Amino acid sequence: MKEWQGLGRLHFLGYDYAFFYNAFLHVMAGQTDWRHLYDPAAERAFLTAHGYPMDPHNHYVYPPQFAWMFAWLALLPFGASLALWRVMSIAAGIFGVYWTMKTLWPRIRRGHLFLAVAATLTLTPFQLDFAVGNVNTILFAFLALAFYAVYRLDKPTLGSIALAAAALIKVTPLAILLAFAIQGRWNVVARTLLVLGLGVLSSFLFLGWESTAAYATHFLQFGRQSMANGPAPYNQSLLGVLELLWDKGRAGPLSPDLGLVFDGYAVALLFVIGAAMRRKPWTCDASRLGLTALLPVAVSPLVEQPHMVLTLPALLASLHLIRRHPRTPARRTYAGLLAAAYVLQTLPVTFLVNHVTRFAPSLYWLHIQMFISFACVLGALLVMACRSRAQPVTRTPVVG
């Protein structure tokens, strides 16, 4: 309640969804060309009419296919549509937790599922995503379903459909295909690309091809525009952290040196994650699941706090591996890293950091807690993947 009240005072409740809804309206009106679907003036007019603050760096930056898939939500008034979107997001979060747990544990008790969902609802990324009406929780559900289909059910077609749906909503989940390619799951990669291609071609019947072609040419421009919002706490990637700590968060273009540091970091991290996922036969599916889920966050130069919902599969995979690890001092270290990763994402820590930095502005650098959380869970997963001889997840027969 405190989180939502604070966002309400800032007029940010439903802020992101306002951009989505405006795009849905254009699709329903047949205005699917680039000039209408990505018109900043129309977005500003819609936000102003609904009392939202204006930020010149914020725009609708999702593929045209996203607006096409959810345009039916514009049949409802904005308030009712936003309420339905939130219900869908909360349901997606619950199903995402369920599918992730079923991937790791074939049999889960209702109490454990309830506890996992309750713990998820304490996390700032999920609450922020629900409140502003973004799409990250729905992406999390699609990716969780893909992992469940691939790692547990051994149904690559179902997993490919879920991955393709996520990629039609947002480009970032395409990084998951790289992870599956590293693991040698080429059937998943090929089928996902096939379904994705069919989805894009199908959308042309309603959208035409012009807006998709224009989106592809403007994609990097959209990224630079979003990066202009500044460093952490807005951007919780290593690049955002470096901007805050070394560049003091000064306004202006990104320092080329920081960009080079991040590029080197991303390449090195991709190599390390790839090597850990390919340690056959010792790397178990739980490790691969966690590292695969982290990949979009790991190599992205822009990680907003709601994007951190994608770390939840890694948190649960770490818990699964720790419970199976022998009782040694190393296990306590892994458990400490996992606990730190979880706690740093919770609302109480977010409130604490906000209050501390309000009274002591010199401590503003504390707003890097999401990146530290990511580093903790990634470190635990990498070490356990490289040093453990865990058995693969045992698949149960599927009837029908």
Tab-separated table of C-alpha atoms in Angstrom, residues 35-397:
chain	number	residue	atom	x	y	z
A	35	ARG	CA	3.472	8.088	-38.303
A	36	HIS	CA	0.445	7.292	-36.103
A	37	LEU	CA	1.548	4.323	-34.001
A	38	TYR	CA	4.716	6.037	-32.751
A	39	ASP	CA	3.496	9.645	-32.774
A	40	PRO	CA	4.971	11.493	-29.729
A	41	ALA	CA	2.393	14.286	-30.019
A	42	ALA	CA	-0.502	11.830	-29.713
A	43	GLU	CA	1.182	10.208	-26.707
A	44	ARG	CA	1.695	13.553	-24.984
A	45	ALA	CA	-1.923	14.520	-25.623
A	46	PHE	CA	-3.197	11.236	-24.181
A	47	LEU	CA	-0.973	11.447	-21.086
A	48	THR	CA	-1.908	15.068	-20.479
A	49	ALA	CA	-5.611	14.253	-20.756
A	50	HIS	CA	-5.214	11.614	-18.018
A	51	GLY	CA	-3.086	13.733	-15.680
A	52	TYR	CA	0.253	11.963	-16.157
A	53	PRO	CA	3.622	13.756	-15.940
A	54	MET	CA	5.543	14.424	-19.121
A	55	ASP	CA	9.048	13.120	-19.804
A	56	PRO	CA	10.603	13.811	-23.210
A	57	HIS	CA	12.581	10.561	-23.122
A	58	ASN	CA	9.598	8.233	-22.622
A	59	HIS	CA	7.739	6.871	-25.645
A	60	TYR	CA	6.037	3.719	-26.854
A	61	VAL	CA	9.099	1.668	-27.873
A	62	TYR	CA	7.641	-1.812	-28.304
A	63	PRO	CA	7.203	-3.699	-31.599
A	64	PRO	CA	3.991	-3.029	-33.547
A	65	GLN	CA	3.066	-6.677	-32.955
A	66	PHE	CA	2.627	-5.997	-29.235
A	67	ALA	CA	-0.048	-3.385	-29.932
A	68	TRP	CA	-1.619	-5.767	-32.458
A	69	MET	CA	-1.786	-8.646	-29.950
A	70	PHE	CA	-3.435	-6.605	-27.194
A	71	ALA	CA	-5.406	-4.016	-29.186
A	72	TRP	CA	-8.676	-5.615	-28.007
A	73	LEU	CA	-8.049	-4.028	-24.604
A	74	ALA	CA	-8.879	-0.656	-26.196
A	75	LEU	CA	-12.514	-1.799	-26.458
A	76	LEU	CA	-12.764	-0.912	-22.751
A	77	PRO	CA	-12.436	2.577	-21.222
A	78	PHE	CA	-8.920	3.356	-20.029
A	79	GLY	CA	-9.621	2.777	-16.319
A	80	ALA	CA	-11.340	-0.570	-16.878
A	81	SER	CA	-8.676	-1.632	-19.361
A	82	LEU	CA	-5.913	-0.794	-16.886
A	83	ALA	CA	-7.689	-2.792	-14.155
A	84	LEU	CA	-8.000	-5.809	-16.463
A	85	TRP	CA	-4.346	-5.479	-17.458
A	86	ARG	CA	-3.334	-5.560	-13.800
A	87	VAL	CA	-5.451	-8.656	-13.176
A	88	MET	CA	-3.780	-10.310	-16.156
A	89	SER	CA	-0.346	-9.307	-14.866
A	90	ILE	CA	-0.985	-10.666	-11.376
A	91	ALA	CA	-2.329	-13.919	-12.818
A	92	ALA	CA	0.728	-14.112	-15.081
A	93	GLY	CA	2.988	-13.644	-12.063
A	94	ILE	CA	1.275	-16.481	-10.166
A	95	PHE	CA	1.419	-18.834	-13.153
A	96	GLY	CA	5.034	-17.844	-13.768
A	97	VAL	CA	5.987	-18.788	-10.207
A	98	TYR	CA	4.034	-22.048	-10.516
A	99	TRP	CA	5.661	-23.069	-13.833
A	100	THR	CA	9.124	-22.188	-12.554
A	101	MET	CA	8.639	-24.261	-9.403
A	102	LYS	CA	7.203	-27.179	-11.386
A	103	THR	CA	10.283	-27.075	-13.600
A	104	LEU	CA	12.571	-27.395	-10.593
A	105	TRP	CA	10.436	-29.564	-8.293
A	106	PRO	CA	8.122	-32.160	-9.915
A	107	ARG	CA	5.897	-32.197	-6.841
A	108	ILE	CA	5.234	-29.001	-4.947
A	109	ARG	CA	3.009	-28.508	-1.948
A	110	ARG	CA	0.334	-25.830	-1.939
A	111	GLY	CA	1.918	-24.264	1.115
A	112	HIS	CA	5.266	-23.945	-0.632
A	113	LEU	CA	3.606	-22.440	-3.705
A	114	PHE	CA	1.691	-19.967	-1.541
A	115	LEU	CA	4.902	-19.026	0.279
A	116	ALA	CA	6.745	-18.499	-3.026
A	117	VAL	CA	3.946	-16.298	-4.409
A	118	ALA	CA	3.809	-14.295	-1.161
A	119	ALA	CA	7.583	-13.806	-1.238
A	120	THR	CA	7.338	-12.706	-4.882
A	121	LEU	CA	4.759	-10.059	-3.993
A	122	THR	CA	7.226	-8.458	-1.561
A	123	LEU	CA	9.650	-7.728	-4.408
A	124	THR	CA	9.901	-4.158	-5.678
A	125	PRO	CA	10.230	-5.141	-9.383
A	126	PHE	CA	6.914	-7.006	-9.365
A	127	GLN	CA	5.024	-4.359	-7.394
A	128	LEU	CA	6.420	-1.590	-9.582
A	129	ASP	CA	5.491	-3.526	-12.725
A	130	PHE	CA	1.919	-4.045	-11.473
A	131	ALA	CA	1.557	-0.429	-10.404
A	132	VAL	CA	2.783	1.329	-13.549
A	133	GLY	CA	1.166	-1.254	-15.818
A	134	ASN	CA	4.240	-2.505	-17.647
A	135	VAL	CA	4.515	-5.862	-19.421
A	136	ASN	CA	7.490	-7.497	-17.682
A	137	THR	CA	5.417	-9.839	-15.496
A	138	ILE	CA	3.622	-11.163	-18.578
A	139	LEU	CA	7.019	-11.702	-20.224
A	140	PHE	CA	8.145	-13.549	-17.094
A	141	ALA	CA	5.137	-15.891	-17.405
A	142	PHE	CA	5.878	-16.661	-21.062
A	143	LEU	CA	9.525	-17.395	-20.287
A	144	ALA	CA	8.577	-19.544	-17.282
A	145	LEU	CA	6.223	-21.541	-19.502
A	146	ALA	CA	9.008	-21.945	-22.064
A	147	PHE	CA	11.403	-23.257	-19.406
A	148	TYR	CA	8.741	-25.632	-18.069
A	149	ALA	CA	8.043	-26.968	-21.559
A	150	VAL	CA	11.706	-27.390	-22.513
A	151	TYR	CA	13.359	-28.529	-19.285
A	152	ARG	CA	10.547	-30.479	-17.621
A	153	LEU	CA	8.028	-31.630	-20.234
A	154	ASP	CA	10.527	-31.965	-23.082
A	155	LYS	CA	8.070	-30.262	-25.431
A	156	PRO	CA	10.197	-27.897	-27.532
A	157	THR	CA	7.264	-26.826	-29.705
A	158	LEU	CA	5.280	-25.501	-26.749
A	159	GLY	CA	8.389	-23.794	-25.427
A	160	SER	CA	9.040	-22.247	-28.831
A	161	ILE	CA	5.504	-20.838	-29.034
A	162	ALA	CA	5.917	-19.235	-25.591
A	163	LEU	CA	9.306	-17.773	-26.526
A	164	ALA	CA	8.001	-16.431	-29.830
A	165	ALA	CA	5.050	-14.789	-28.050
A	166	ALA	CA	7.471	-13.086	-25.655
A	167	ALA	CA	9.648	-11.869	-28.538
A	168	LEU	CA	6.604	-10.447	-30.355
A	169	ILE	CA	5.909	-8.369	-27.245
A	170	LYS	CA	9.477	-7.205	-26.659
A	171	VAL	CA	12.793	-7.747	-28.432
A	172	THR	CA	14.815	-8.495	-25.276
A	173	PRO	CA	13.669	-12.153	-24.863
A	174	LEU	CA	15.473	-12.995	-28.113
A	175	ALA	CA	18.604	-13.237	-25.931
A	176	ILE	CA	17.090	-16.458	-24.566
A	177	LEU	CA	17.591	-18.028	-28.006
A	178	LEU	CA	21.323	-17.417	-27.682
A	179	ALA	CA	21.280	-19.301	-24.382
A	180	PHE	CA	19.472	-22.261	-25.935
A	181	ALA	CA	21.910	-22.219	-28.866
A	182	ILE	CA	24.835	-22.370	-26.426
A	183	GLN	CA	23.201	-25.397	-24.808
A	184	GLY	CA	22.835	-27.074	-28.215
A	185	ARG	CA	19.028	-26.998	-28.166
A	186	TRP	CA	18.791	-26.091	-31.833
A	187	ASN	CA	15.291	-27.551	-32.162
A	188	VAL	CA	14.029	-24.877	-29.760
A	189	VAL	CA	15.897	-22.118	-31.611
A	190	ALA	CA	14.699	-23.197	-35.054
A	191	ARG	CA	11.058	-23.646	-34.015
A	192	THR	CA	11.007	-20.342	-32.158
A	193	LEU	CA	12.306	-18.498	-35.211
A	194	LEU	CA	9.725	-20.282	-37.376
A	195	VAL	CA	6.818	-19.375	-35.072
A	196	LEU	CA	8.157	-15.844	-34.699
A	197	GLY	CA	8.364	-15.448	-38.462
A	198	LEU	CA	4.818	-16.726	-38.904
A	199	GLY	CA	3.609	-14.348	-36.211
A	200	VAL	CA	5.244	-11.340	-37.859
A	201	LEU	CA	3.874	-12.294	-41.285
A	202	SER	CA	0.392	-12.786	-39.819
A	203	SER	CA	0.529	-9.352	-38.228
A	204	PHE	CA	1.152	-7.817	-41.655
A	205	LEU	CA	-2.433	-8.684	-42.610
A	206	PHE	CA	-3.605	-6.112	-40.035
A	207	LEU	CA	-0.614	-3.828	-39.537
A	208	GLY	CA	0.987	-3.812	-42.945
A	209	TRP	CA	4.756	-4.117	-43.194
A	210	GLU	CA	5.763	-0.441	-43.051
A	211	SER	CA	5.561	0.050	-39.274
A	212	THR	CA	7.596	-3.114	-38.596
A	213	ALA	CA	10.288	-2.097	-41.084
A	214	ALA	CA	10.443	1.389	-39.580
A	215	TYR	CA	10.623	-0.067	-36.063
A	216	ALA	CA	13.616	-2.196	-37.054
A	217	THR	CA	15.445	0.854	-38.421
A	218	HIS	CA	14.654	2.954	-35.327
A	219	PHE	CA	15.376	0.248	-32.734
A	220	LEU	CA	18.838	1.520	-31.743
A	221	GLN	CA	17.525	5.069	-31.645
A	222	PHE	CA	14.817	3.993	-29.193
A	223	GLY	CA	17.486	2.424	-27.004
A	224	ARG	CA	19.598	5.588	-26.926
A	225	GLN	CA	16.507	7.638	-26.165
A	226	SER	CA	15.579	5.440	-23.197
A	227	MET	CA	19.156	5.553	-21.906
A	228	ALA	CA	18.855	9.346	-21.735
A	229	ASN	CA	16.734	8.924	-18.591
A	230	GLY	CA	20.001	8.548	-16.710
A	231	PRO	CA	21.940	6.166	-14.447
A	232	ALA	CA	20.876	4.136	-11.417
A	233	PRO	CA	18.345	3.937	-9.844
A	234	TYR	CA	16.652	4.225	-13.243
A	235	ASN	CA	19.251	2.061	-14.973
A	236	GLN	CA	20.396	-0.864	-12.820
A	237	SER	CA	22.777	-2.368	-15.384
A	238	LEU	CA	26.525	-2.105	-14.852
A	239	LEU	CA	26.490	0.857	-17.247
A	240	GLY	CA	23.951	2.692	-15.088
A	241	VAL	CA	25.948	1.903	-11.965
A	242	LEU	CA	29.166	3.194	-13.547
A	243	GLU	CA	27.411	6.379	-14.615
A	244	LEU	CA	26.236	6.930	-11.045
A	245	LEU	CA	29.491	6.081	-9.266
A	246	TRP	CA	32.150	7.410	-11.627
A	247	ASP	CA	30.313	9.915	-13.792
A	248	LYS	CA	28.274	11.160	-10.778
A	249	GLY	CA	25.091	10.829	-12.828
A	250	ARG	CA	25.772	14.040	-14.720
A	251	ALA	CA	23.412	14.904	-17.520
A	252	GLY	CA	24.710	14.690	-21.066
A	253	PRO	CA	25.915	12.070	-23.525
A	254	LEU	CA	27.326	8.788	-22.273
A	255	SER	CA	31.093	8.740	-21.794
A	256	PRO	CA	32.728	6.569	-24.512
A	257	ASP	CA	35.032	5.066	-21.884
A	258	LEU	CA	32.097	3.795	-19.830
A	259	GLY	CA	30.529	2.370	-22.981
A	260	LEU	CA	33.737	0.477	-23.784
A	261	VAL	CA	33.964	-0.870	-20.232
A	262	PHE	CA	30.397	-2.143	-20.431
A	263	ASP	CA	30.941	-3.724	-23.853
A	264	GLY	CA	33.961	-5.609	-22.547
A	265	TYR	CA	32.020	-6.674	-19.470
A	266	ALA	CA	29.069	-7.920	-21.550
A	267	VAL	CA	31.285	-9.985	-23.867
A	268	ALA	CA	33.227	-11.485	-20.967
A	269	LEU	CA	30.079	-12.268	-19.004
A	270	LEU	CA	28.453	-13.877	-22.032
A	271	PHE	CA	31.524	-16.079	-22.446
A	272	VAL	CA	31.525	-17.085	-18.762
A	273	ILE	CA	27.793	-17.855	-18.712
A	274	GLY	CA	28.082	-19.810	-21.948
A	275	ALA	CA	30.996	-21.850	-20.608
A	276	ALA	CA	29.055	-22.636	-17.415
A	277	MET	CA	25.980	-23.764	-19.341
A	278	ARG	CA	28.009	-26.088	-21.575
A	279	ARG	CA	29.806	-27.997	-18.782
A	280	LYS	CA	28.235	-31.306	-19.777
A	281	PRO	CA	27.387	-33.555	-18.108
A	282	TRP	CA	27.957	-31.782	-14.816
A	283	THR	CA	25.840	-28.658	-15.315
A	284	CYS	CA	22.299	-29.569	-14.332
A	285	ASP	CA	19.134	-28.174	-15.869
A	286	ALA	CA	18.462	-26.024	-12.790
A	287	SER	CA	21.722	-24.150	-13.374
A	288	ARG	CA	20.968	-23.773	-17.067
A	289	LEU	CA	17.467	-22.477	-16.305
A	290	GLY	CA	18.780	-19.838	-13.916
A	291	LEU	CA	21.604	-18.681	-16.168
A	292	THR	CA	19.322	-18.617	-19.226
A	293	ALA	CA	16.788	-16.435	-17.393
A	294	LEU	CA	19.539	-14.019	-16.336
A	295	LEU	CA	21.011	-13.607	-19.802
A	296	PRO	CA	18.687	-10.770	-21.011
A	297	VAL	CA	19.422	-8.810	-17.830
A	298	ALA	CA	23.132	-9.650	-17.880
A	299	VAL	CA	23.991	-8.213	-21.301
A	300	SER	CA	21.446	-5.384	-21.548
A	301	PRO	CA	22.813	-1.828	-21.191
A	302	LEU	CA	19.425	-0.722	-19.805
A	303	VAL	CA	17.911	-2.572	-16.846
A	304	GLU	CA	14.972	-0.764	-15.294
A	305	GLN	CA	13.811	-2.006	-11.892
A	306	PRO	CA	10.709	-3.790	-13.300
A	307	HIS	CA	13.033	-5.722	-15.656
A	308	MET	CA	14.433	-7.470	-12.586
A	309	VAL	CA	11.354	-9.715	-12.473
A	310	LEU	CA	13.332	-11.883	-14.899
A	311	THR	CA	15.760	-12.752	-12.091
A	312	LEU	CA	13.104	-14.711	-10.177
A	313	PRO	CA	13.725	-18.010	-12.050
A	314	ALA	CA	17.390	-17.639	-11.135
A	315	LEU	CA	16.514	-17.040	-7.471
A	316	LEU	CA	14.356	-20.183	-7.384
A	317	ALA	CA	16.982	-22.193	-9.284
A	318	SER	CA	19.591	-21.100	-6.739
A	319	LEU	CA	17.316	-22.211	-3.901
A	320	HIS	CA	16.868	-25.582	-5.606
A	321	LEU	CA	20.629	-26.075	-5.977
A	322	ILE	CA	21.406	-24.968	-2.430
A	323	ARG	CA	18.884	-27.415	-0.951
A	324	ARG	CA	20.615	-30.251	-2.821
A	325	HIS	CA	24.124	-29.101	-1.942
A	326	PRO	CA	26.033	-30.991	0.797
A	327	ARG	CA	26.055	-29.299	4.186
A	328	THR	CA	29.423	-27.577	3.952
A	329	PRO	CA	30.689	-24.037	4.603
A	330	ALA	CA	30.285	-23.408	0.877
A	331	ARG	CA	26.569	-24.084	1.192
A	332	ARG	CA	26.272	-21.347	3.810
A	333	THR	CA	28.080	-18.963	1.474
A	334	TYR	CA	25.678	-19.749	-1.366
A	335	ALA	CA	22.716	-19.378	0.974
A	336	GLY	CA	24.032	-15.997	2.117
A	337	LEU	CA	24.360	-14.804	-1.482
A	338	LEU	CA	20.833	-15.985	-2.273
A	339	ALA	CA	19.399	-14.305	0.833
A	340	ALA	CA	21.163	-11.058	-0.060
A	341	ALA	CA	19.896	-11.247	-3.646
A	342	TYR	CA	16.317	-11.672	-2.455
A	343	VAL	CA	16.387	-9.108	0.368
A	344	LEU	CA	17.911	-6.383	-1.800
A	345	GLN	CA	14.904	-6.592	-4.134
A	346	THR	CA	12.263	-6.327	-1.412
A	347	LEU	CA	10.113	-3.272	-0.782
A	348	PRO	CA	11.442	-2.653	2.777
A	349	VAL	CA	15.001	-2.308	1.448
A	350	THR	CA	13.774	0.001	-1.319
A	351	PHE	CA	12.007	2.186	1.262
A	352	LEU	CA	15.075	2.149	3.528
A	353	VAL	CA	17.382	3.267	0.724
A	354	ASN	CA	14.915	5.985	-0.303
A	355	HIS	CA	14.705	7.344	3.245
A	356	VAL	CA	18.456	7.213	3.862
A	357	THR	CA	19.318	9.025	0.644
A	358	ARG	CA	16.602	11.615	1.218
A	359	PHE	CA	18.226	12.647	4.503
A	360	ALA	CA	21.811	12.029	3.339
A	361	PRO	CA	22.072	12.919	-0.381
A	362	SER	CA	25.786	12.050	-0.378
A	363	LEU	CA	24.724	8.397	-0.030
A	364	TYR	CA	22.719	8.440	-3.245
A	365	TRP	CA	25.070	5.765	-4.615
A	366	LEU	CA	23.163	3.266	-2.441
A	367	HIS	CA	20.561	3.122	-5.229
A	368	ILE	CA	22.445	0.295	-6.916
A	369	GLN	CA	20.852	-2.440	-4.817
A	370	MET	CA	19.199	-4.150	-7.803
A	371	PHE	CA	22.519	-4.560	-9.595
A	372	ILE	CA	24.105	-5.958	-6.426
A	373	SER	CA	21.179	-8.397	-6.154
A	374	PHE	CA	21.769	-9.516	-9.726
A	375	ALA	CA	25.500	-9.934	-9.055
A	376	CYS	CA	24.810	-12.057	-5.951
A	377	VAL	CA	22.473	-14.513	-7.643
A	378	LEU	CA	24.650	-14.681	-10.762
A	379	GLY	CA	27.759	-15.332	-8.685
A	380	ALA	CA	26.081	-18.103	-6.700
A	381	LEU	CA	24.729	-19.754	-9.844
A	382	LEU	CA	28.030	-19.580	-11.713
A	383	VAL	CA	30.037	-21.056	-8.842
A	384	MET	CA	27.516	-23.839	-8.211
A	385	ALA	CA	27.276	-24.602	-11.938
A	386	CYS	CA	31.046	-24.853	-12.301
A	387	ARG	CA	31.869	-26.689	-9.060
A	388	SER	CA	28.882	-28.971	-8.521
A	389	ARG	CA	28.193	-32.377	-9.981
A	390	ALA	CA	24.455	-32.091	-9.657
A	391	GLN	CA	22.248	-34.547	-11.485
A	392	PRO	CA	19.919	-33.231	-14.213
A	393	VAL	CA	16.297	-32.546	-13.330
A	394	THR	CA	14.386	-35.830	-13.455
A	395	ARG	CA	11.536	-35.597	-15.927
A	396	THR	CA	8.235	-37.260	-15.143
A	397	PRO	CA	6.314	-39.032	-17.907
